Coordinates of C-alpha atoms and ligand atoms in Angstrom, one line a residue:
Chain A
X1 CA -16.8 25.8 54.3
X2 CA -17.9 27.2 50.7
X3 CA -15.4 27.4 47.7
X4 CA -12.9 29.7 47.3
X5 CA -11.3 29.9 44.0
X6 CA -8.9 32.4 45.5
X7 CA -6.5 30.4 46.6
X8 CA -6.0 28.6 43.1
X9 CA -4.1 32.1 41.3
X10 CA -1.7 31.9 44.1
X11 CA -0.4 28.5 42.7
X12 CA -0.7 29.6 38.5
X13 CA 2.8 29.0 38.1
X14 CA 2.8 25.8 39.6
X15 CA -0.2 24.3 37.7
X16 CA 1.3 25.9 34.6
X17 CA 5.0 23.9 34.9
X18 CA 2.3 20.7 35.8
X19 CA 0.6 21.0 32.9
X20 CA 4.0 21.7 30.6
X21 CA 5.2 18.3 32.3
X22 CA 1.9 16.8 31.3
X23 CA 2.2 17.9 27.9
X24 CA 5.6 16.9 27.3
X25 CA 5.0 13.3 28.7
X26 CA 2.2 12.8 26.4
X27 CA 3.5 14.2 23.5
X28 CA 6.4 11.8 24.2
X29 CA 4.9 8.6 24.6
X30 CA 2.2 9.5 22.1
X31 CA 5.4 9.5 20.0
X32 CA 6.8 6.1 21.0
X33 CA 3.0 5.1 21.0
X34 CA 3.2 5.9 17.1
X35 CA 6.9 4.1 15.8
X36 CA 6.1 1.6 18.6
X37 CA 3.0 0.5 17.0
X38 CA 4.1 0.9 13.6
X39 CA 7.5 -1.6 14.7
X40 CA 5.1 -4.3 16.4
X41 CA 2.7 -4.2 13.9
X42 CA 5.3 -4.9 11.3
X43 CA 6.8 -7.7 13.7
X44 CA 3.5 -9.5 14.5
X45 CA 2.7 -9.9 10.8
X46 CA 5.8 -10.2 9.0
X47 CA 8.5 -10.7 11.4
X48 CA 10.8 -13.8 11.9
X49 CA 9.3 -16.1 14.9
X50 CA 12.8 -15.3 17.0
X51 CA 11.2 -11.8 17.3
X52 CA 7.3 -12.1 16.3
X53 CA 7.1 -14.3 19.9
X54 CA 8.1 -12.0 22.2
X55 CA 6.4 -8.8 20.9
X56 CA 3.4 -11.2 21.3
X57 CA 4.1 -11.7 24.6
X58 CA 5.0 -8.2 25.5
X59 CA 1.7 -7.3 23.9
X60 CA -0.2 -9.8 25.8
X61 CA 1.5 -8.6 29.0
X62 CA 0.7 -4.9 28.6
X63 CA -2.4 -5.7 27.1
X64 CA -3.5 -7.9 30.1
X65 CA -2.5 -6.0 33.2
X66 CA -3.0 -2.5 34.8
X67 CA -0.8 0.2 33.7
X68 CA -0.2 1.4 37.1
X69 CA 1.4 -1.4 37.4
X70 CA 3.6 -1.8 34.3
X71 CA 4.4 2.0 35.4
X72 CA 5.9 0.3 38.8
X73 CA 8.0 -2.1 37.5
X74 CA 9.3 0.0 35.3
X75 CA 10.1 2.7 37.7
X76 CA 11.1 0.4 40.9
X77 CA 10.9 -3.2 39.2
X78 CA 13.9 -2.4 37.2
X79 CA 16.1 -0.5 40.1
X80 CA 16.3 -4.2 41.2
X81 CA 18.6 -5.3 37.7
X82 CA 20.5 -2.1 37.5
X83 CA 18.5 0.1 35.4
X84 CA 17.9 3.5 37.2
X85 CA 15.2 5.7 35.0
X86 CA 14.6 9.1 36.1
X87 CA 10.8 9.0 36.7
X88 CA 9.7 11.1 33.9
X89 CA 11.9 9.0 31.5
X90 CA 10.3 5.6 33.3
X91 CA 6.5 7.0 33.0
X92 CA 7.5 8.1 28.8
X93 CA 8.5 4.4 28.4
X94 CA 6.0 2.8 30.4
X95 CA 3.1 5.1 28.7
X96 CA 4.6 4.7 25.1
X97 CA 5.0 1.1 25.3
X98 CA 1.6 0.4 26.8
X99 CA -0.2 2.5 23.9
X100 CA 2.1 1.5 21.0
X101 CA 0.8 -1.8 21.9
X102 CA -2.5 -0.8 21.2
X103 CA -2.1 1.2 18.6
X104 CA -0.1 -1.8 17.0
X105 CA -3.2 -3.6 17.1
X106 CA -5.3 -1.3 14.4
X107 CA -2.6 -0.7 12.4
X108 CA -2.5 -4.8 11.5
X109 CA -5.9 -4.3 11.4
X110 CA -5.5 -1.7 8.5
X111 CA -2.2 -3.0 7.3
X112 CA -4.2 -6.1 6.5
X113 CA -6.9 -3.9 4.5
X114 CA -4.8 -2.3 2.2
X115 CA -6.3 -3.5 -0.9
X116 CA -3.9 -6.7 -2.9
X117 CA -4.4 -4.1 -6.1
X118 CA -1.7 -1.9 -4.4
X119 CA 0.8 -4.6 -3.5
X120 CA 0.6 -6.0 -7.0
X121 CA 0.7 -1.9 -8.7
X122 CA 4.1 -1.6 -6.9
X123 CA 5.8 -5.0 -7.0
X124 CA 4.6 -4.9 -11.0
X125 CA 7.0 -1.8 -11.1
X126 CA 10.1 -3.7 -9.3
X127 CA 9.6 -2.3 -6.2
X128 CA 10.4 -5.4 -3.3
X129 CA 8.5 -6.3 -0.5
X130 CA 9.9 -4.6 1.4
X131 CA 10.1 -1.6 -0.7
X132 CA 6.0 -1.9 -1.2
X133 CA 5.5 -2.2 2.7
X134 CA 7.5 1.3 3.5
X135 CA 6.6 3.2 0.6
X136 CA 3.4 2.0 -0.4
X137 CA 1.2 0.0 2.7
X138 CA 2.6 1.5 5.5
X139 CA 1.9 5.1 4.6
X140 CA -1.5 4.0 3.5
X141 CA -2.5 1.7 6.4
X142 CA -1.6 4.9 9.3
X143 CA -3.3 7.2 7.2
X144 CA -6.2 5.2 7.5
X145 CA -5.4 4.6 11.0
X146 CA -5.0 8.3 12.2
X147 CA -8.9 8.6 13.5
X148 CA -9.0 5.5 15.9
X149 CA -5.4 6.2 17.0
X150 CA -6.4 9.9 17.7
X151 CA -8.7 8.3 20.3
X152 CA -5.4 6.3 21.5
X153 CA -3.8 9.8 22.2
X154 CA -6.6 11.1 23.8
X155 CA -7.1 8.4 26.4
X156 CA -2.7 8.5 27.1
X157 CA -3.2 12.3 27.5
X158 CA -5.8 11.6 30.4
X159 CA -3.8 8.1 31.7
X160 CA -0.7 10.4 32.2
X161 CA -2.2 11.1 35.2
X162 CA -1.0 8.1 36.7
X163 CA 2.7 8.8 36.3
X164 CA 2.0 11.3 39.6
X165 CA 2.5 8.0 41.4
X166 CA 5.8 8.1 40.7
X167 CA 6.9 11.2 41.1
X168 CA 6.5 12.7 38.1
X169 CA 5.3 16.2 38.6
X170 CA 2.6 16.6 36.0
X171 CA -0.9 18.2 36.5
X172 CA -2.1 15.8 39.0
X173 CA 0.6 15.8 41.2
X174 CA 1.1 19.6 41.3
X175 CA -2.8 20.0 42.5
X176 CA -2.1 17.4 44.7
X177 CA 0.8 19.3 46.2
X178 CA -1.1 22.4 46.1
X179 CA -3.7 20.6 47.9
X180 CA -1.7 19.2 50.9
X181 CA -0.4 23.3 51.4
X182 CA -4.0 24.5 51.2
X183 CA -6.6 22.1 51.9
X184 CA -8.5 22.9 49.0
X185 CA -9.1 19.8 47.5
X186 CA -12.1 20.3 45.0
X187 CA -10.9 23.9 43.9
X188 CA -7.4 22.4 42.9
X189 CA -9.1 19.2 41.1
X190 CA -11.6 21.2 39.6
X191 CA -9.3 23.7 37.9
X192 CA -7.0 20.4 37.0
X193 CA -9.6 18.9 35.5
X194 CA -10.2 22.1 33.5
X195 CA -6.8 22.3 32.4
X196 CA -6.9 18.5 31.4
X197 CA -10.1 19.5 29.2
X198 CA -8.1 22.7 27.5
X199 CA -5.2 20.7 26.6
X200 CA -7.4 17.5 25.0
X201 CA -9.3 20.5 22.8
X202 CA -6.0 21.8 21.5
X203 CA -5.3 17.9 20.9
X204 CA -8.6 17.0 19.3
X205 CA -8.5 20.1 17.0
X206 CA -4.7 19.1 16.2
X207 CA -5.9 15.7 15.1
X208 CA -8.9 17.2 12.9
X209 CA -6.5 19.3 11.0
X210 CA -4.3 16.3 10.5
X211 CA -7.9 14.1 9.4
X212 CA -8.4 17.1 7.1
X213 CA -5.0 17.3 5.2
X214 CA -4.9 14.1 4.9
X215 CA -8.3 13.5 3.5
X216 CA -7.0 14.4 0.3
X217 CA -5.0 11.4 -0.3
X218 CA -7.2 8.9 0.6
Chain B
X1 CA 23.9 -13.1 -33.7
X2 CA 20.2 -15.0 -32.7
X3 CA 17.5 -12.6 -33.5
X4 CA 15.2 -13.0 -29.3
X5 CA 11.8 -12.7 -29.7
X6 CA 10.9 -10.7 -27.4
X7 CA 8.7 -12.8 -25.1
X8 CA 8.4 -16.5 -25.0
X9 CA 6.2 -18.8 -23.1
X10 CA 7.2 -22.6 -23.6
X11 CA 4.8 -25.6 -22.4
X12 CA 2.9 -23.6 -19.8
X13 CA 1.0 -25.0 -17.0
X14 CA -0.8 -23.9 -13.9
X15 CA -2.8 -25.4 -11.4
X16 CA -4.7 -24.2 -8.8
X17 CA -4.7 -27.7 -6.7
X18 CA -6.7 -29.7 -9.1
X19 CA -8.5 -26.8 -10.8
X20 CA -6.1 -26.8 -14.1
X21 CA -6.0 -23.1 -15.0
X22 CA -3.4 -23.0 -18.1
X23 CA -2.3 -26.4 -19.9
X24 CA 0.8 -26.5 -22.6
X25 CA 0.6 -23.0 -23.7
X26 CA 2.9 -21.9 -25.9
X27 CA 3.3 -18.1 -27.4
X28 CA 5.7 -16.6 -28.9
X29 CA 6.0 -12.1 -29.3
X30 CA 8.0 -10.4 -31.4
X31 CA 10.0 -7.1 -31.4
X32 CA 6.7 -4.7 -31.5
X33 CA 4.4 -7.1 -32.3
X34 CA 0.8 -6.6 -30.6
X35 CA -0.6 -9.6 -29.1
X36 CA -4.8 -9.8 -28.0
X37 CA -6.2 -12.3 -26.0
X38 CA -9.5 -13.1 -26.3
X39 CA -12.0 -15.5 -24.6
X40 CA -14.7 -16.4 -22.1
X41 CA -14.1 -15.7 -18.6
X42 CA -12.3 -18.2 -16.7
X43 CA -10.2 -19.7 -19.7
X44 CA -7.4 -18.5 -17.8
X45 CA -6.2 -15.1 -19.7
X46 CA -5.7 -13.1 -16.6
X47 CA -3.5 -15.9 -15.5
X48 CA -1.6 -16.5 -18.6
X49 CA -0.1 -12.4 -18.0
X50 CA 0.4 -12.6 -14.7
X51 CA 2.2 -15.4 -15.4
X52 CA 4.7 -13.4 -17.7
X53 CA 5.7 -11.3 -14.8
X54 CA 5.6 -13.5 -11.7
X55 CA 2.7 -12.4 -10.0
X56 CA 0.9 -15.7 -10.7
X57 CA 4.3 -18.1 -11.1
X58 CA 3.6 -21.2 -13.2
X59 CA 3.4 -24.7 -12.2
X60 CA 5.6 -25.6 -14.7
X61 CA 7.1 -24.4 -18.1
X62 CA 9.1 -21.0 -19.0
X63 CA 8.7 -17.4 -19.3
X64 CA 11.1 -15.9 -21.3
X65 CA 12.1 -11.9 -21.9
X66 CA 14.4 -12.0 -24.6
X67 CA 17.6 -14.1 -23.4
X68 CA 16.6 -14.2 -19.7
X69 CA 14.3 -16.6 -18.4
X70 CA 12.3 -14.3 -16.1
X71 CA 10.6 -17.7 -13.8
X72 CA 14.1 -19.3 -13.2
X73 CA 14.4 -21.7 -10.2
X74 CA 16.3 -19.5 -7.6
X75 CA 16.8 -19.4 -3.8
X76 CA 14.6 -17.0 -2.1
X77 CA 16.7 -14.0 -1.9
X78 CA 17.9 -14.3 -5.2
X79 CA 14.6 -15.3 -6.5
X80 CA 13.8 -12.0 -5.3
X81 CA 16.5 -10.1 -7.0
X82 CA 15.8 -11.4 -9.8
X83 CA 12.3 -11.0 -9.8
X84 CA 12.6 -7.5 -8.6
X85 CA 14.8 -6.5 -12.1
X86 CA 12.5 -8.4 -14.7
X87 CA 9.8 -6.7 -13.5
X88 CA 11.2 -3.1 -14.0
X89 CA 11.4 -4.4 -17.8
X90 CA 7.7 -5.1 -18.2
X91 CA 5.0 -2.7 -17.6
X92 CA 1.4 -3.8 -16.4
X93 CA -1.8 -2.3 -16.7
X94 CA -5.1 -3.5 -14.2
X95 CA -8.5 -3.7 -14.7
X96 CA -8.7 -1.5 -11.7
X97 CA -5.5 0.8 -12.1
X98 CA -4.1 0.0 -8.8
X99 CA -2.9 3.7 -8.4
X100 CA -1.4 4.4 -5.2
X101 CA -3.7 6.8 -3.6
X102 CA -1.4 8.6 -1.2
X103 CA 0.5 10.2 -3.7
X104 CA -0.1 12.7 -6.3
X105 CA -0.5 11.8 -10.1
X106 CA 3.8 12.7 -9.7
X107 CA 4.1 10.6 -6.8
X108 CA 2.7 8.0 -8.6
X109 CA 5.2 8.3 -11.8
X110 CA 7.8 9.2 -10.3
X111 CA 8.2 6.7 -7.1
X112 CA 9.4 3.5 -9.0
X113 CA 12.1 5.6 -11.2
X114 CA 13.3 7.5 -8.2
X115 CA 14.3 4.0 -6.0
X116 CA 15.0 1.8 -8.8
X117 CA 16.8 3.4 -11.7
X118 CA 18.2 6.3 -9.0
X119 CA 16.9 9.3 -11.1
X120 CA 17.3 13.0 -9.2
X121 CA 14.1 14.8 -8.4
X122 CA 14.7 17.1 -11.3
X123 CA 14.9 14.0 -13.8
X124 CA 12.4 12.4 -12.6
X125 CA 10.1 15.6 -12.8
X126 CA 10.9 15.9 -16.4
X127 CA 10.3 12.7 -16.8
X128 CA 7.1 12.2 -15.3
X129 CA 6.1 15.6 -17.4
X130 CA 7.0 13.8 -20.5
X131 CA 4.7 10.8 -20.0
X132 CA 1.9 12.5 -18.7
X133 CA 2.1 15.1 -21.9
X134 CA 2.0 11.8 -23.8
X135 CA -1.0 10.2 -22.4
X136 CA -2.7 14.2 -22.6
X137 CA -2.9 14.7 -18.8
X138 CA -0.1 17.3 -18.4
X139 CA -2.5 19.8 -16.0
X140 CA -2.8 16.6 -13.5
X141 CA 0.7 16.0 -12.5
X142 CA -0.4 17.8 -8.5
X143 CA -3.6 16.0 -8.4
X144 CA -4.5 13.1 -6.1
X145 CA -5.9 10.1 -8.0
X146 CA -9.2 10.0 -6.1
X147 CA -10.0 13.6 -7.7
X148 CA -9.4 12.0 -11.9
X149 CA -12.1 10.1 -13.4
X150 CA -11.8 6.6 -14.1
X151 CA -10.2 7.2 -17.8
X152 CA -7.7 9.5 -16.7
X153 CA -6.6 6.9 -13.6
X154 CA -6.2 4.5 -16.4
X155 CA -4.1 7.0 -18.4
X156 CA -2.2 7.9 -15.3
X157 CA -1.6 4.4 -14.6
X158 CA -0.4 4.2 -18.0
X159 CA 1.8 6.6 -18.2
X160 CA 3.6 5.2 -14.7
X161 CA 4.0 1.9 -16.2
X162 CA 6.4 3.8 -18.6
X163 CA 8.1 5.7 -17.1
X164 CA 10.0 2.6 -15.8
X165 CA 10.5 2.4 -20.2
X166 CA 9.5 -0.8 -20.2
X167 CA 10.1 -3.5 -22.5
X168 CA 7.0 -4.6 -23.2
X169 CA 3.7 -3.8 -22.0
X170 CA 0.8 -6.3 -20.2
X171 CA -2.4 -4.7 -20.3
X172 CA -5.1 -7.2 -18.1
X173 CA -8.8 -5.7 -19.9
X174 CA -7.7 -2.2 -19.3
X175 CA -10.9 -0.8 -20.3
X176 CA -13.4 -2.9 -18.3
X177 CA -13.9 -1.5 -15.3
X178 CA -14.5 1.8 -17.3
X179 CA -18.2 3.6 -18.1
X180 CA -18.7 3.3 -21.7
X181 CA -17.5 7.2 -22.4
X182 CA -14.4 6.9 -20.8
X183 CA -13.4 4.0 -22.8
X184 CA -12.1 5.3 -26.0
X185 CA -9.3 7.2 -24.8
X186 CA -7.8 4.9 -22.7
X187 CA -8.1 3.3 -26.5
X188 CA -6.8 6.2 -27.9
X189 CA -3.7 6.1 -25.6
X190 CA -2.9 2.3 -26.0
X191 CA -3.2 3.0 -29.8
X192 CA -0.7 5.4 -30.0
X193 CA 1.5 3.1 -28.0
X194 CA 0.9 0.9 -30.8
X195 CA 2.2 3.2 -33.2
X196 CA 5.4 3.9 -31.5
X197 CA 5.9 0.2 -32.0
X198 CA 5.6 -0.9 -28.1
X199 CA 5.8 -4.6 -27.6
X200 CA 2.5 -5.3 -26.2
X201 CA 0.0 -8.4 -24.9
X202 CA -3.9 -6.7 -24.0
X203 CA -6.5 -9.3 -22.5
X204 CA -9.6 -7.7 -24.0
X205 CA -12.8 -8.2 -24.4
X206 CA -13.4 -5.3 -26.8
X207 CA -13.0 -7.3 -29.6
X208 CA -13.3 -4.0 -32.5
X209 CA -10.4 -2.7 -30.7
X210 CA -8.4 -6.0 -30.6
X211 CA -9.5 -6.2 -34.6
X212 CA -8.0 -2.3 -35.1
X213 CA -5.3 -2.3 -33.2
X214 CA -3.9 -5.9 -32.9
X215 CA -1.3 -7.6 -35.3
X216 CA -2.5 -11.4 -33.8
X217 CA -5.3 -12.2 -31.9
X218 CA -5.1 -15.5 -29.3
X219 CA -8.5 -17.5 -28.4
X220 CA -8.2 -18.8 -25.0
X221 CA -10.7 -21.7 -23.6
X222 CA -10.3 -23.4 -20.9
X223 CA -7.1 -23.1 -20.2
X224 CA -5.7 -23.3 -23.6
X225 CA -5.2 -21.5 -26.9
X226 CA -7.7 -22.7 -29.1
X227 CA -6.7 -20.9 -32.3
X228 CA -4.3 -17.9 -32.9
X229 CA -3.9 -16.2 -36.1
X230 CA -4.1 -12.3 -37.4
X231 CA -7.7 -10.9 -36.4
X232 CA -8.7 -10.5 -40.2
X233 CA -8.9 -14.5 -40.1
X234 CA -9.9 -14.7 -36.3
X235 CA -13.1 -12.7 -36.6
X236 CA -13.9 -13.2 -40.2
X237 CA -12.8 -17.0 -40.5
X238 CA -12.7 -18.5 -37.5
X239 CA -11.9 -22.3 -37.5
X240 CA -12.9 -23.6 -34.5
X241 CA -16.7 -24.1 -33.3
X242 CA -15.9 -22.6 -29.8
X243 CA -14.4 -19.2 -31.4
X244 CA -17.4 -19.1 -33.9
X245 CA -19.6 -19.8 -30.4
X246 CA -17.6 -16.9 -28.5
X247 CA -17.7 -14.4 -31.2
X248 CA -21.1 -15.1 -32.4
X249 CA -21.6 -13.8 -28.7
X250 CA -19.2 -10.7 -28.5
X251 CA -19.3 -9.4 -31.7
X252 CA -23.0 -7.6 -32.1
X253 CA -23.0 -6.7 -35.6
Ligands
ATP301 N1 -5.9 -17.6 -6.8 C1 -6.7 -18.6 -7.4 N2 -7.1 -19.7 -6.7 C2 -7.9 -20.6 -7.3 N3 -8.4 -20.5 -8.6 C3 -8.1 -19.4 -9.3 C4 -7.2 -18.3 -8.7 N4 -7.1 -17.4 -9.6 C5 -7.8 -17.8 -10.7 N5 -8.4 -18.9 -10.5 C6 -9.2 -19.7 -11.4 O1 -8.5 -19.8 -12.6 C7 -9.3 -19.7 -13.8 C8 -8.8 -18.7 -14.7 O2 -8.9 -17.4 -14.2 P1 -8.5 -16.1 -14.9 O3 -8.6 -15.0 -14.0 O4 -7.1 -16.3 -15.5 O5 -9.6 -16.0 -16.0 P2 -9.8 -14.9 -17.1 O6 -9.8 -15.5 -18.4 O7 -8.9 -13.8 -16.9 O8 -11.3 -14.5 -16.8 P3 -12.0 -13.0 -16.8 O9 -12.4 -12.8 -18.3 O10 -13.2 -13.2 -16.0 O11 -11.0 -12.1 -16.2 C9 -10.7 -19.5 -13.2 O12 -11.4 -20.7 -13.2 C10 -10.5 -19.0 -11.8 O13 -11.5 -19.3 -11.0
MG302 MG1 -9.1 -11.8 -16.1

């Protein structure tokens, strides 16, 4: 039996709402993946113990283990204590969470490089600590974070393929539904993986233009 | 009615561990008087201004801006506080500007006014339009520090520091990091200051500009002042053998 891309036209509208659902989940956890990161990275360097322990452990749990599986225990662990998530809600939290981690890590990294010239510029002027951090480090250490992060985003928008395990119905679980009508397996993965590709060019070129307007300020 | 001087340092001291940095200093700056300090590296100038504003607290002695002690003992919080409103009171200037470079030239001015003294956007517009007329960089205001050359970050940097209208003004060897063509209007700038009657204390190492400009000029060593006195007597007739040593050095006439 040959390929027959026929059959893929018939299901446009359903690989269209997949990839919508796709694109909304990453563009919400890429969102919680930004604060997120931004909020641990403040807590693991500057935080008081009571909280800088357990963001390191959380870190160190979502660092350490599969996402699958922090996507299970969010989604069916939790049922067991009371908290129903709607599975799209469950898969934003558990992606968000499991890249803000990460991208907590470079932003220390690059909080920690901001030169000690640019602390002492803005305390000199009476600004506090705390004053210096938001106006003055912060905005400096994600601007010089953007690039690698961008990388971050890219790899969540291809692991939001695993919230199809729980029900959500993104990309992957629409072709897979197309699939089990059709029996077309490599047609429906191929023009998936197609669509995946589309969607991280729009991203990529969404990130360059960011790279670009912020150059200037660097 | 006592008549402040405007900044006082009283018996002091700073170690780094054992390395003793500053040892018994005392200095005393009047209303618009303009204070150099002069000496080799590593005799502890840098440290004696930080010292005046808190970024380098002393071991021991006291810092005084007018009637308020700026290095009291506090508890954290209000050490803080306190801190935090001395400092809008005296301006500093850094070897390597310290501009912020996410921000535009305005940005820059404007930020500190905006949070600390509450000024609109409109005031502080015309506010950062006034300083940067004065320090002859009006057409700049929109531009990002990393497109100015290194005298006009200086001047920029500058003109921030005032906008908070400081009462005095630190300048840590403004003009060092500077290639030699850029220097004099950074010069130019502080000399005008200097004019208007600003309170000010320059490290230098440009010691014709300290001569020009300055009212008393301060020979550091080691950690302490070795002589003081106005610069005609500093560079012509200096006392001591070390100032004699360090000028015989610096000045290449
Ligand atoms: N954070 C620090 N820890 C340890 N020693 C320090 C520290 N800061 C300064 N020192 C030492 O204190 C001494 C005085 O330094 P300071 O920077 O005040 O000198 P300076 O007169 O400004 O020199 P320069 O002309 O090179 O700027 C030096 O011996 C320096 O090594
Ligand atoms: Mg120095």
């Amino acid at each position: 039996m040959g390929l027959d891309f026929s059959v893929v036209p018939s299901y446009f509208s359903v690989l269209l709402m997949g990839a919508g659902w796709t694109i909304a989940i990453t563009a919400c956890a890429g969102i919680i993946s930004f604060f997120g990161g931004i909020i641990f990275a403040i807590i693991a360097l500057y935080g008081h113990w009571t909280l800088r322990l357990p963001v390191r452990a959380f870190a160190w749990l979502f660092m350490g283990t599969p996402l699958l599986l922090q996507l299970f225990l969010i989604y069916f662990g939790l049922i067991q204590v009371g908290i129903d998530l709607p599975a799209f809600v469950a898969g934003v939290i558990g992606l968000g969470l499991h890249f803000a981690v990460y991208n907590s890590e470079l932003i220390q990294a690059s909080i920690l490089a901001v030169d000690k010239g640019q602390y002492e510029g803005a305390r000199t002027l009476g600004l506090s600590r705390g004053q210096t951090l938001r106006r003055i480090v912060i905005p400096q250490a994600v601007r010089a974070v953007i690039p690698p992060m961008g990388n971050n985003m890219i790899a969540l928008l291809k692991d939001s393929a695993l919230v199809s395990v729980i029900g959500v119905m993104e990309l992957t679980l629409a072709a897979q539904q197309a699939i089990s009508r059709t029996y077309r397996p490599f047609e429906f993965y191929l023009a998936v993986a197609f669509c995946y590709y589309i969607i991280n060019l729009a991203l990529e070129a969404g990130l360059r233009h960011l790279e670009r307007r912020i150059a200037a300020s660097r | 009615m006592t008549e402040y001087a405007f900044v006082t340092i009283k018996n002091a001291a700073k170690s780094y561990g054992a390395l003793e940095v500053l040892k018994d200093i005392n200095l005393t700056v009047q209303r618009g008087q303009i204070v150099a300090i002069i000496g080799p590296s590593g005799s502890g100038k840098s440290t004696l201004l930080r010292a005046i504003n808190e970024l380098d607290p002393l071991t021991s002695g006291e810092v005084w801006l007018e009637d308020v002690q700026i290095n009291r003992k506090l508890p954290f919080r209000q050490y803080e506080a306190h801190v935090n409103q001395v400092r809008q009171d005296i301006g500093m200037v850094f070897q390597h500007f310290n501009l912020f470079p996410h921000l535009t030239v305005r940005g820059n001015i404007t930020l500190a006014p905006r949070m600390l003294k509450g000024l609109t956007e409109a005031e502080a517009d015309t506010l950062a339009e006034e300083q940067l007329a004065k320090v002859g960089l009006s057409e700049k205001i929109d531009e990002y520090p990393s497109r100015l050359s290194g005298g006009q970050k200086q001047r920029v940097a500058i003109a921030r520091a005032l906008a908070m209208k400081p009462k005095v003004m630190l300048f840590d060897e403004a003009t060092s990091a500077l290639d030699p063509e850029l220097v004099e209007e950074v010069n130019l700038v502080m000399k005008q200051l200097a004019e208007e009657h600003m309170t000010m204390i320059i490290v230098t190492h440009e010691m014709d500009f300290a001569a020009s400009v300055c009212d008393r000029v301060l020979f550091m060593d080691q950690g302490v002042v070795v002589e003081e006195g106005p610069p005609s007597v500093i560079f012509q007739n200096p006392k001591h053998e070390r100032t004699q040593n360090f000028l015989r050095k610096h000045l290449n006439r």
